[in-house]
PDB file of C-alpha atoms and ligand atoms in Angstrom:
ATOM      1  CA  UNK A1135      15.709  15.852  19.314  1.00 89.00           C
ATOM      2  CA  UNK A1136      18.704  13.223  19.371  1.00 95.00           C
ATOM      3  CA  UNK A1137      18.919  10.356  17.324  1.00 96.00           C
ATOM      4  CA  UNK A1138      21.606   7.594  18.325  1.00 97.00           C
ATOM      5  CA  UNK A1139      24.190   5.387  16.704  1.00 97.00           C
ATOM      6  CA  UNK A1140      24.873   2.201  18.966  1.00 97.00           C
ATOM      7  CA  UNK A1141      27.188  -0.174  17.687  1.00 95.00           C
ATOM      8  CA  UNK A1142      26.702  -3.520  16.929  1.00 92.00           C
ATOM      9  CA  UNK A1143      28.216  -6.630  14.579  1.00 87.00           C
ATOM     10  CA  UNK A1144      26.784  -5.785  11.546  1.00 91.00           C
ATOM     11  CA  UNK A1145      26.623  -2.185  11.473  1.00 94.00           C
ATOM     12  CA  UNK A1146      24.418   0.267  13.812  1.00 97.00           C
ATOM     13  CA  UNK A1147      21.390   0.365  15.162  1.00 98.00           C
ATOM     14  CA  UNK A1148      19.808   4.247  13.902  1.00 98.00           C
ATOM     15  CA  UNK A1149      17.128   5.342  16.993  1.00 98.00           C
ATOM     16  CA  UNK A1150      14.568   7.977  16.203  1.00 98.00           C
ATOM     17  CA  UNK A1151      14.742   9.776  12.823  1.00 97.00           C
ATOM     18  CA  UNK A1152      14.012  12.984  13.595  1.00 95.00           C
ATOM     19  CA  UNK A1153      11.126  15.096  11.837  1.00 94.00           C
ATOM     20  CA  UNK A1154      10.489  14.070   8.183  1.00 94.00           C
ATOM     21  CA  UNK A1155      11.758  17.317   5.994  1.00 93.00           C
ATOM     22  CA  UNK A1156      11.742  17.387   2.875  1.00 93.00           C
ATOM     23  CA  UNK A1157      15.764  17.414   3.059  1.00 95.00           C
ATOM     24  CA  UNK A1158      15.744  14.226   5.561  1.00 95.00           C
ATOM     25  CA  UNK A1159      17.633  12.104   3.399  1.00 96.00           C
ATOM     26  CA  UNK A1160      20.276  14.843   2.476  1.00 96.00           C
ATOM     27  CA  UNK A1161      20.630  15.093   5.993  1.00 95.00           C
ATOM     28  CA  UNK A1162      20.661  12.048   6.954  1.00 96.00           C
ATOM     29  CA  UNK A1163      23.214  10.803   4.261  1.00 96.00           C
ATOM     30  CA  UNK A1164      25.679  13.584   5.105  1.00 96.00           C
ATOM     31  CA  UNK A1165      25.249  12.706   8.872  1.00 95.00           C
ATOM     32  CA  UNK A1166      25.864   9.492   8.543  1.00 95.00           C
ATOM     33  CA  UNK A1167      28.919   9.680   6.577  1.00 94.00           C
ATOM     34  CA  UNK A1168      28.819   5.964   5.325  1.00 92.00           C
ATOM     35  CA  UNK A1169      27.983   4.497   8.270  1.00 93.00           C
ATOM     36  CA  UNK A1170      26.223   1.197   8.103  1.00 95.00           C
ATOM     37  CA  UNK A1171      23.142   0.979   9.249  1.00 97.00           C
ATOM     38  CA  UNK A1172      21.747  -2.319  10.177  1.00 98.00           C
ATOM     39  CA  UNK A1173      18.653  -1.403  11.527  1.00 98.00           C
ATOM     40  CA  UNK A1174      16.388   1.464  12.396  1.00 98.00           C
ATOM     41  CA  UNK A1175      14.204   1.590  15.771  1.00 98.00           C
ATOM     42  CA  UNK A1176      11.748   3.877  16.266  1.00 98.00           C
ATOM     43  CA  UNK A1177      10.553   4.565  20.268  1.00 98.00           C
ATOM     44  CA  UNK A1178       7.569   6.198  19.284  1.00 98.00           C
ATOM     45  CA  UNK A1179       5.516   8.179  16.856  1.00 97.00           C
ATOM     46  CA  UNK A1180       5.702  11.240  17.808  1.00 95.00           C
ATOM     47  CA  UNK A1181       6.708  13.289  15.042  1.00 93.00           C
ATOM     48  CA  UNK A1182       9.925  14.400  15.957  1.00 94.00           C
ATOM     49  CA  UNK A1183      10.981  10.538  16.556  1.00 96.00           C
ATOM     50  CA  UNK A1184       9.610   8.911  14.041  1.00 96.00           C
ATOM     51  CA  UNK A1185       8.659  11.782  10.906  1.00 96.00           C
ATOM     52  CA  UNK A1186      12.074  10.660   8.262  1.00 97.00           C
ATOM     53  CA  UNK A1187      11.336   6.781   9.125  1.00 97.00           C
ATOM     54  CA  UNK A1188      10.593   5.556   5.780  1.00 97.00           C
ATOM     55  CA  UNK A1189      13.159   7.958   4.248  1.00 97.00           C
ATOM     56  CA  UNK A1190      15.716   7.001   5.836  1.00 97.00           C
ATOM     57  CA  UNK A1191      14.431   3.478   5.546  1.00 98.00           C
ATOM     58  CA  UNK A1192      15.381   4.527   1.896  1.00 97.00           C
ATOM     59  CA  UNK A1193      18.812   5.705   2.122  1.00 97.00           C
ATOM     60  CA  UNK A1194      19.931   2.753   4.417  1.00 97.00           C
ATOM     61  CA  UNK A1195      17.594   0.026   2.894  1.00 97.00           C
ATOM     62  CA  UNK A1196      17.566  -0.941   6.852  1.00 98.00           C
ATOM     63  CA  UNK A1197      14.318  -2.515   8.555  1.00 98.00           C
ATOM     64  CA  UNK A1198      12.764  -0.610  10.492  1.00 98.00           C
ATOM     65  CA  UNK A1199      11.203  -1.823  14.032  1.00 98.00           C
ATOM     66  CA  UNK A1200       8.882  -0.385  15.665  1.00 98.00           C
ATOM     67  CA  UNK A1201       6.765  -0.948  19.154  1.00 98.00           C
ATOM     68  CA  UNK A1202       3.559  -3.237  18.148  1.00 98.00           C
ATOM     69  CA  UNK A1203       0.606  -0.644  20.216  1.00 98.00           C
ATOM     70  CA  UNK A1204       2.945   2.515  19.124  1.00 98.00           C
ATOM     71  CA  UNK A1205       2.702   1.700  15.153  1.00 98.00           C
ATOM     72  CA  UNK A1206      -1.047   0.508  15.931  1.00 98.00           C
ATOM     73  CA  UNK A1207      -1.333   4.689  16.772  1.00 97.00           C
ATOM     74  CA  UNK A1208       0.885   5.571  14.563  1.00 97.00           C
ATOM     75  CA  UNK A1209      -1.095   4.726  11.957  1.00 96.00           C
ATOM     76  CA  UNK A1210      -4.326   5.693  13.726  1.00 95.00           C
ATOM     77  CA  UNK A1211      -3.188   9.670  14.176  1.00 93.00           C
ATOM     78  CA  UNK A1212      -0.467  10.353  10.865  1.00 93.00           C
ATOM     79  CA  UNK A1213      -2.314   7.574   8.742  1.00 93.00           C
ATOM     80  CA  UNK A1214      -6.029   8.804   8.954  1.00 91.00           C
ATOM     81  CA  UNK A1215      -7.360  11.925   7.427  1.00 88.00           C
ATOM     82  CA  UNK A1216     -10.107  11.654   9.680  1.00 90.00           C
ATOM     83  CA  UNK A1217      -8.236  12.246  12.488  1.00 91.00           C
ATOM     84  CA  UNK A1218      -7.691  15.681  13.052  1.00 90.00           C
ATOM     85  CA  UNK A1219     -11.738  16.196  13.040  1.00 91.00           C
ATOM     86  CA  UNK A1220     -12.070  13.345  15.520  1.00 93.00           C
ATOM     87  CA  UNK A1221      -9.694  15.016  18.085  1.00 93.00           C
ATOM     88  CA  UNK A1222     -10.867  18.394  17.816  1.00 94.00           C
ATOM     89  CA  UNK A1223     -14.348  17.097  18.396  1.00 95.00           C
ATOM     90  CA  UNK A1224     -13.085  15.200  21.475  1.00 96.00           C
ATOM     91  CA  UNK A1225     -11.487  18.415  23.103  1.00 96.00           C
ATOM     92  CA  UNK A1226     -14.429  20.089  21.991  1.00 95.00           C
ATOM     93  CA  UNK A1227     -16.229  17.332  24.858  1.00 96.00           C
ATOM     94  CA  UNK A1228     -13.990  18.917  27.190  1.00 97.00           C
ATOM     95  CA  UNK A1229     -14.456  22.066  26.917  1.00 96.00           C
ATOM     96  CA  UNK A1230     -11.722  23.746  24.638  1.00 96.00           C
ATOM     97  CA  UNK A1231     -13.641  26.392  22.391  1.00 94.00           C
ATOM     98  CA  UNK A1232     -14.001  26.279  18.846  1.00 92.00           C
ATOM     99  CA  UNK A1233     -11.335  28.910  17.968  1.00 89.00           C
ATOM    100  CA  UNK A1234      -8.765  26.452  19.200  1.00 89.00           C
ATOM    101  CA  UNK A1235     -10.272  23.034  17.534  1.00 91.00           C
ATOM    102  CA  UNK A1236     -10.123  24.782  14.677  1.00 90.00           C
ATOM    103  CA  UNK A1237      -6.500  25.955  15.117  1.00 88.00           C
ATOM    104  CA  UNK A1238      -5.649  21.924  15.858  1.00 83.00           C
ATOM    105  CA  UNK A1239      -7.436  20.724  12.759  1.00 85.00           C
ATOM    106  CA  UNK A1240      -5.220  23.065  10.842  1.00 86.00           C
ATOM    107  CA  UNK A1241      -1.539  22.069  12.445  1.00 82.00           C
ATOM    108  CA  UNK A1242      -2.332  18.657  11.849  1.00 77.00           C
ATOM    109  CA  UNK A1243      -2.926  19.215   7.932  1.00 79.00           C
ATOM    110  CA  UNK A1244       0.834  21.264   8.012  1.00 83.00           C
ATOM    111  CA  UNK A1245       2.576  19.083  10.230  1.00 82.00           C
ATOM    112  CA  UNK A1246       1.062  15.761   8.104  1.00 87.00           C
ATOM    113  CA  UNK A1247       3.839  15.868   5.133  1.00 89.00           C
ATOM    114  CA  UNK A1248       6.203  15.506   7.644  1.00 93.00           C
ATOM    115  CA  UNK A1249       5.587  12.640   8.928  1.00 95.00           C
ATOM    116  CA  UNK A1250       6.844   9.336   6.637  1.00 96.00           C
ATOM    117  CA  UNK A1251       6.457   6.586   8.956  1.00 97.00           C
ATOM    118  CA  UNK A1252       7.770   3.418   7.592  1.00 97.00           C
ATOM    119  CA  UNK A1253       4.705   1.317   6.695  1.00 96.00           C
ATOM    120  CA  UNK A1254       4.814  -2.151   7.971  1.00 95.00           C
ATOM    121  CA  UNK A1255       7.411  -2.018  10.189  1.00 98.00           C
ATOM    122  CA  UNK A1256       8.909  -5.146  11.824  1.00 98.00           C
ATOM    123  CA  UNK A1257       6.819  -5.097  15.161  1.00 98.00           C
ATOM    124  CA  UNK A1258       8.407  -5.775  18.591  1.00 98.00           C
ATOM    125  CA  UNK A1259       7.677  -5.764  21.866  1.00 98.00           C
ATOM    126  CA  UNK A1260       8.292  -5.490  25.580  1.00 98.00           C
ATOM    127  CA  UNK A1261      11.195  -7.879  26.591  1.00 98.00           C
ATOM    128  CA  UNK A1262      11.899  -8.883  22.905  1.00 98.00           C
ATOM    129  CA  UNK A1263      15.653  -8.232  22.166  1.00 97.00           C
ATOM    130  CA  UNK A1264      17.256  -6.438  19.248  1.00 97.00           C
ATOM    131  CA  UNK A1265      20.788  -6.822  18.667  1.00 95.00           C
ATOM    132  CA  UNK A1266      21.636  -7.776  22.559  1.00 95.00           C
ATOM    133  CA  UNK A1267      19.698  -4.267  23.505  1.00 97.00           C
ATOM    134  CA  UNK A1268      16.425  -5.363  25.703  1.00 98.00           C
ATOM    135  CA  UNK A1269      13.388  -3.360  24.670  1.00 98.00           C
ATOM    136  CA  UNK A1270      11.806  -2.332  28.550  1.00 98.00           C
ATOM    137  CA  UNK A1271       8.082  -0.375  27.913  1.00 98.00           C
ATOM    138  CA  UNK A1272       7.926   3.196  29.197  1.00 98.00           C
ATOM    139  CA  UNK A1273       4.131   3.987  28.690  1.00 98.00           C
ATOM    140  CA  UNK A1274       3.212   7.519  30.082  1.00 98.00           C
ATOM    141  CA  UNK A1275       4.519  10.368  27.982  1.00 98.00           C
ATOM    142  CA  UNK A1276       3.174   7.913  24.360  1.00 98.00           C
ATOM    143  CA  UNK A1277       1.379   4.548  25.351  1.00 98.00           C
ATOM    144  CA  UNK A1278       3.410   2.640  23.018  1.00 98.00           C
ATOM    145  CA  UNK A1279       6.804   3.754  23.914  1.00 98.00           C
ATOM    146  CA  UNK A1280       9.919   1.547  24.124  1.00 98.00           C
ATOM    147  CA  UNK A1281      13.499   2.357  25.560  1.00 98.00           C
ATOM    148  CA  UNK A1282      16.572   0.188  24.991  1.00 98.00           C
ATOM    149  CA  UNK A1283      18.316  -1.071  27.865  1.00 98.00           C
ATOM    150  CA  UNK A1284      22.028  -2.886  28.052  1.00 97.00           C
ATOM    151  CA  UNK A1285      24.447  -3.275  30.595  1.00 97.00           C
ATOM    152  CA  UNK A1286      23.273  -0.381  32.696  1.00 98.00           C
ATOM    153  CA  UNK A1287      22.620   2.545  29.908  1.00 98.00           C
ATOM    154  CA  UNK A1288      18.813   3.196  29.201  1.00 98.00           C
ATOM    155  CA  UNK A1289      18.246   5.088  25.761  1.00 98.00           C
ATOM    156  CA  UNK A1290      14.999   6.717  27.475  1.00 98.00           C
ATOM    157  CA  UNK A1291      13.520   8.174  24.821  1.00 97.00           C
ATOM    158  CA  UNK A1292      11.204  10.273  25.759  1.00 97.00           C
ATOM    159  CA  UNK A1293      10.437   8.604  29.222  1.00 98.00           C
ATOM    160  CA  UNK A1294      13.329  10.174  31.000  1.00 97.00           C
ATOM    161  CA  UNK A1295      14.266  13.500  30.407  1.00 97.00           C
ATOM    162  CA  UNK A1296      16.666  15.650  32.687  1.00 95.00           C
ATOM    163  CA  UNK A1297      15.392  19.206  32.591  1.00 91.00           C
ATOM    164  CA  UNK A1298      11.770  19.269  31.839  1.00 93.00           C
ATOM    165  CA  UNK A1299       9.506  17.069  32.352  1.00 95.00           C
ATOM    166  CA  UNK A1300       7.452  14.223  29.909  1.00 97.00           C
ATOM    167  CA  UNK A1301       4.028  15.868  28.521  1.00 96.00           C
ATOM    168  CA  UNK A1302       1.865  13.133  29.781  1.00 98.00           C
ATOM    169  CA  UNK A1303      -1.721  13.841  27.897  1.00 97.00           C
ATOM    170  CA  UNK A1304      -4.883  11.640  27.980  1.00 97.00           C
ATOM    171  CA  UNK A1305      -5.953  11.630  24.174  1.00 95.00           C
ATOM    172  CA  UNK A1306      -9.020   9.705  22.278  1.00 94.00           C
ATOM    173  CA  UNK A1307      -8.340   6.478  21.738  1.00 92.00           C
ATOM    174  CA  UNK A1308      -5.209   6.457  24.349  1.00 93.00           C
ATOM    175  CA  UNK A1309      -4.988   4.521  27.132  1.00 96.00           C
ATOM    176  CA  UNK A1310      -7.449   5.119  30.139  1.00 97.00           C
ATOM    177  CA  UNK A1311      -4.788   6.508  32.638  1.00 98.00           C
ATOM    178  CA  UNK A1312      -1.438   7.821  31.281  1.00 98.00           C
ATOM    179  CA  UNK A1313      -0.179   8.842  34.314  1.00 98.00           C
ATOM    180  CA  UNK A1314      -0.456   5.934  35.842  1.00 98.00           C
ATOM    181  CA  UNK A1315       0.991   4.282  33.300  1.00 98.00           C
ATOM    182  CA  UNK A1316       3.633   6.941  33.781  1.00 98.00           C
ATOM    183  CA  UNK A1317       4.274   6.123  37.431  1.00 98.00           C
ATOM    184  CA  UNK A1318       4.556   2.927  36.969  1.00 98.00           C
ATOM    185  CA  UNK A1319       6.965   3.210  34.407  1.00 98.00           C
ATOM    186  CA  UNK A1320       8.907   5.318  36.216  1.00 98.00           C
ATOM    187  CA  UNK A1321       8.905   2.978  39.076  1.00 98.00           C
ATOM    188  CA  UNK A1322      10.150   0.178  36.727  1.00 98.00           C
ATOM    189  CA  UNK A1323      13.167   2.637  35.997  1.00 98.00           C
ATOM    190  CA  UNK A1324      14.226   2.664  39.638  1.00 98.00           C
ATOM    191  CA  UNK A1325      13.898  -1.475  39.917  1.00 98.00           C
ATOM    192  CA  UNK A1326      16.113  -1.792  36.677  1.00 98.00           C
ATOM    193  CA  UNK A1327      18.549   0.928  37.879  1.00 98.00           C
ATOM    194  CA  UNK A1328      20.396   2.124  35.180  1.00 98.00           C
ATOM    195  CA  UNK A1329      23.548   3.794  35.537  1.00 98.00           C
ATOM    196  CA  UNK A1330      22.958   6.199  32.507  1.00 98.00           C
ATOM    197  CA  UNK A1331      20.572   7.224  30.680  1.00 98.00           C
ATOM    198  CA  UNK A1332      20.285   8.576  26.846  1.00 98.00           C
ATOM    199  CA  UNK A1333      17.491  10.920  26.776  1.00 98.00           C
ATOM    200  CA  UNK A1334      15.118  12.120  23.251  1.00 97.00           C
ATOM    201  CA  UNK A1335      16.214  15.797  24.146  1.00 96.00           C
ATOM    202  CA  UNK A1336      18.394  17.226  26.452  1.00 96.00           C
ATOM    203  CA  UNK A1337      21.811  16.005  27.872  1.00 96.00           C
ATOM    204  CA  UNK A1338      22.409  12.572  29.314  1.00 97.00           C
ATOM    205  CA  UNK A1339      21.033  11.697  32.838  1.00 98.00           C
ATOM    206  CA  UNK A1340      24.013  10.190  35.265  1.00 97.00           C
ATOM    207  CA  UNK A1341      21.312   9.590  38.241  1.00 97.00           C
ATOM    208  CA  UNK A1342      18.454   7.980  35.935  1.00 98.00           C
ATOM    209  CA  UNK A1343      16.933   6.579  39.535  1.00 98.00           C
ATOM    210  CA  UNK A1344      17.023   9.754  41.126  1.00 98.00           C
ATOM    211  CA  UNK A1345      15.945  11.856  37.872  1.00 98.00           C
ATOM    212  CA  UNK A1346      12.767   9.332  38.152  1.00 98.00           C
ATOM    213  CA  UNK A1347      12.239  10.139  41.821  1.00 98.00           C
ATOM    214  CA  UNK A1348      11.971  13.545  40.908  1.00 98.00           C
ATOM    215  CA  UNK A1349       9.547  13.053  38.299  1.00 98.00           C
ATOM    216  CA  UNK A1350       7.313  10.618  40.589  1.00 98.00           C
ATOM    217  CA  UNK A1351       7.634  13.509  43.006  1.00 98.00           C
ATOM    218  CA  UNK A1352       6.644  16.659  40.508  1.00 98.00           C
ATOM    219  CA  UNK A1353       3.451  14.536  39.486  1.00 98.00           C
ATOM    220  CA  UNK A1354       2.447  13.758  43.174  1.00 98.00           C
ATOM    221  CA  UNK A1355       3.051  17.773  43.589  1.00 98.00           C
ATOM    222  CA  UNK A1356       0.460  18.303  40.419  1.00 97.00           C
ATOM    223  CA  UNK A1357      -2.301  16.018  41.646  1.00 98.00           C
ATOM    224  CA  UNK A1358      -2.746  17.876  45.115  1.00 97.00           C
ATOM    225  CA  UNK A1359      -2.942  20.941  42.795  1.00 97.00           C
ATOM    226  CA  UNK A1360      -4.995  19.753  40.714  1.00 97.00           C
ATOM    227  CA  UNK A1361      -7.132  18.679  43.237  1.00 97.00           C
ATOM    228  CA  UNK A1362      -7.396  21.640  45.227  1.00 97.00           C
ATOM    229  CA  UNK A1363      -8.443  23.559  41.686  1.00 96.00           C
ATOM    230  CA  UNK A1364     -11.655  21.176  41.539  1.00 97.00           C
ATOM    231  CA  UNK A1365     -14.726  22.561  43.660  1.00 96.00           C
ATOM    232  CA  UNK A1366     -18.596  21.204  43.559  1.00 95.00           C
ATOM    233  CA  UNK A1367     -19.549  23.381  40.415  1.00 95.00           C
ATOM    234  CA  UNK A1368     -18.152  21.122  37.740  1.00 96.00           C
ATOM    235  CA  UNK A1369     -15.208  22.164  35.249  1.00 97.00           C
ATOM    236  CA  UNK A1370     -13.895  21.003  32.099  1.00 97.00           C
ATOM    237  CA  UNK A1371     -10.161  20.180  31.620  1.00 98.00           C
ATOM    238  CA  UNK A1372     -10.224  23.207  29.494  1.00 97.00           C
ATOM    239  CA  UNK A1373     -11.189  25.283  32.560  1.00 97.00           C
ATOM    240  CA  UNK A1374      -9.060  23.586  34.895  1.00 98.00           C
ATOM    241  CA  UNK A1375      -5.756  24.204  32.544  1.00 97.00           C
ATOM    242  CA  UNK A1376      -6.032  27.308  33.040  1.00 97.00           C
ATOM    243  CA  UNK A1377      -5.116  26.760  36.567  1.00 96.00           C
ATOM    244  CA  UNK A1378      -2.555  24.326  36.045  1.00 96.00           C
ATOM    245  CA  UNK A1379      -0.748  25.868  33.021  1.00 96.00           C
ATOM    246  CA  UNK A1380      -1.738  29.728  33.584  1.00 96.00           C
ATOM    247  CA  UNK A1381      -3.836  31.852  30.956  1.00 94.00           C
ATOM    248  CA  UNK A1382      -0.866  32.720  28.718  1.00 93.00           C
ATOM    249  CA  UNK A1383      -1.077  29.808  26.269  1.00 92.00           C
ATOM    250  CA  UNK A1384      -1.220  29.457  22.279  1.00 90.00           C
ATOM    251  CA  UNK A1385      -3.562  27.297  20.848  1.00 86.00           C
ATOM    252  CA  UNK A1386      -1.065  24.841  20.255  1.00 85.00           C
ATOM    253  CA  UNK A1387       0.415  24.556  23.740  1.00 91.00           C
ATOM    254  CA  UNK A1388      -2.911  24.940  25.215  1.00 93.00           C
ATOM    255  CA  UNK A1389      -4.426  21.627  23.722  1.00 90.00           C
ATOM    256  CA  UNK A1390      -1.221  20.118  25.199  1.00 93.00           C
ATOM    257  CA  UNK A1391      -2.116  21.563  28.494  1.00 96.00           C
ATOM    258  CA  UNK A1392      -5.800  20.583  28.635  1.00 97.00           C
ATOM    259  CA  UNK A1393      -4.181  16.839  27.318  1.00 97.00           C
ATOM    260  CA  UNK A1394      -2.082  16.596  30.489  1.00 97.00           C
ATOM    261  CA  UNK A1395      -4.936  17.730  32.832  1.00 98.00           C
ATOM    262  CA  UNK A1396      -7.005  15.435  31.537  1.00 98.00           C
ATOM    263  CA  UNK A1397      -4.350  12.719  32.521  1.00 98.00           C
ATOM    264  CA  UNK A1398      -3.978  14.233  36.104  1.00 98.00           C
ATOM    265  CA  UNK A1399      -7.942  14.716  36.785  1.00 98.00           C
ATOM    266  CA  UNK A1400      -8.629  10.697  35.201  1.00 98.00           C
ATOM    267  CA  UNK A1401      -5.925   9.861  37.559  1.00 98.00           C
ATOM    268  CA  UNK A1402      -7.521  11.451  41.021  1.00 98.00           C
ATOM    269  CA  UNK A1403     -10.666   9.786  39.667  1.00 98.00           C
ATOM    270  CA  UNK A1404      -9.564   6.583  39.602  1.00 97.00           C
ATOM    271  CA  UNK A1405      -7.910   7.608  43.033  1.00 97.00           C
ATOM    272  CA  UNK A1406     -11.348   8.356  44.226  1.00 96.00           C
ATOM    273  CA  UNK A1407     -10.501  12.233  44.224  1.00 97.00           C
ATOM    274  CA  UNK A1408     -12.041  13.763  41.813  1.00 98.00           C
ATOM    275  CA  UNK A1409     -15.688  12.913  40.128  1.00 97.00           C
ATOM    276  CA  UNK A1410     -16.109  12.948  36.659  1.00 97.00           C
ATOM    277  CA  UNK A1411     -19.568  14.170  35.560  1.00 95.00           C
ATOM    278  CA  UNK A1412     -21.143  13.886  32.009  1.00 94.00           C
ATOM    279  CA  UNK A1413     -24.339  15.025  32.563  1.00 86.00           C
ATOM    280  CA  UNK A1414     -23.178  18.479  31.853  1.00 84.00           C
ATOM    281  CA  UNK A1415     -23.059  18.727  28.232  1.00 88.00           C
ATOM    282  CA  UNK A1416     -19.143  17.376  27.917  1.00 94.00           C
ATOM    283  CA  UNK A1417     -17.184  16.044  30.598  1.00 97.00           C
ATOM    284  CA  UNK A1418     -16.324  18.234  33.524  1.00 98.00           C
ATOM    285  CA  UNK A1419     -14.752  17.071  37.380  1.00 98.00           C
ATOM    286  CA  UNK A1420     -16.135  18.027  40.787  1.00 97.00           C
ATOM    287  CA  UNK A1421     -14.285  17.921  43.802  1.00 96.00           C
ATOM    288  CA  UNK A1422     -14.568  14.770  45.080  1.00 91.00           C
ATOM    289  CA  UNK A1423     -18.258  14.746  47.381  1.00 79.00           C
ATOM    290  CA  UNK A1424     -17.283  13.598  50.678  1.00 69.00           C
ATOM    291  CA  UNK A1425     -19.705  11.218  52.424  1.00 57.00           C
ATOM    292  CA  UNK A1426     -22.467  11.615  49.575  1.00 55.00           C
ATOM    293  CA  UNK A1427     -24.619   8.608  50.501  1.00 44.00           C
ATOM    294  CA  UNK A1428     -25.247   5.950  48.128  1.00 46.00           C
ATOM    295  CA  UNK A1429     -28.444   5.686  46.469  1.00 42.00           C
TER     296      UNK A1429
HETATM  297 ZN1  LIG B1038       7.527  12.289  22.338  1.00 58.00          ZN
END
């Protein structure tokens, strides 16, 4: 995960934190090496962006600012002891056994400690500025997720990424349809045109338009395969990852997998091809039933 420095009049702007371990401010203070920081922006909360907000908050006595929906989640998934029970009993709806819920309910008490987000953060939003840098929203891979834009460069976050591609998962209390959010985002990218873009992992993009083709592309690729896995007996995204993401998965990646199903099969349902059916004791998807008269 890369965190970035960008200059500015009174000191830097810090973006992403990094995971919160115990060491974070050691780390950070030897990283920084004196460095002022003015402020501290955080894309989104996903652990490994956001987890050593408050402590570095700490060292730097900077503000920290924050996307208004993303803290809103923030502090709905690392904030509520609740929630751990509340998604495993949503995948449960959809089909992932109990061996796996369980296994989910368990990360999330390990991976808990390390994540210090900075409480009341100074909440921003799409268009707002921050030091010159325009804040652009990149919903999709986090519903809440903000880039930086200036003069061509695009600190993607987690929105653009050059070798892999963006989980995009449906989760409770997420937005309806992530990958549509996802596209569109995406299509935004190619209208602003950057001419480089600063990526949450991975090396820097020098075609951020044509990287964002290629995603737009890969997903349109997924749906038809997604579709084609859907018959008239219904399945469960559970049942359908398996088709998607093969057999071969840990508990962990496999409630990642089922996640971005679930965005794919909402999205050919709102695209009229796919049914969703709840009748079925959870939520499963049917082919779409051509020329099924109306009742
Ligand atoms: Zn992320």
């Amino acid at each position: 995960m890369h965190s970035y420095l960008l200059p500015g009049e009174d000191g830097w702007t810090l973006v992403d934190t990094g995971i919160g371990l115990p060491n974070a401010q050691e780390v950070w203070q030897e990283s920084l090496d004196g460095a002022e920081v003015a402020r501290i922006f955080v894309t989104h909360f996903h652990p490994d962006h956001v987890g050593a907000a408050a402590d570095v908050a700490e060292l730097t006595g900077a503000p920290v600012h924050q996307g208004e929906l993303d803290y809103a989640q923030c502090e709905l998934v690392w904030g509520n002891p609740e929630w751990p029970q509340r998604i495993a009993d949503w995948f449960h709806t959809h089909g992932v056994p109990e061996e796996i819920t369980e296994e989910l309910i368990h990360s999330g008490d390990v991976y808990r400690p390390f994540i210090r987000y900075q409480p009341d953060p100074e909440l921003v939003s799409d268009g707002d500025r921050l030091d010159g840098w325009e804040l652009v929203a990149a919903p999709g891979h986090a519903d809440g997720q903000l880039c930086l834009l200036r003069d061509g460069l695009l600190v993607s976050a987690d929105h653009l990424l050059g070798r892999i591609s963006p989980t995009v998962g449906l989760w409770p209390e997420s937005r309806p349809d992530p990958l549509g959010d996802f596209i569109a985002s995406l299509e935004r990218t190619i209208e602003l045109a950057p001419s480089l873009a600063l990526p949450g992992h991975g090396d820097p993009i020098a075609d951020p338009v044509a990287r964002a083709h290629e995603l737009i592309e890969h997903h349109r690729e997924r749906l038809a395969f997604a579709e084609a896995s859907l018959g008239d007996d219904p399945r469960s995204g559970y049942h359908v990852s398996f088709a998607l993401f093969g057999a071969e998965l840990k508990p962990a990646a496999r409630r990642f997998a089922v996640a971005e199903t679930l965005s794919h099969l909402e999205r050919l349902v709102l695209q009229e091809r796919a049914e969703r059916r709840e009748d079925v004791g959870g939520v499963a998807y049917t082919a779409r039933q051509r020329g099924r008269r109306a009742q």
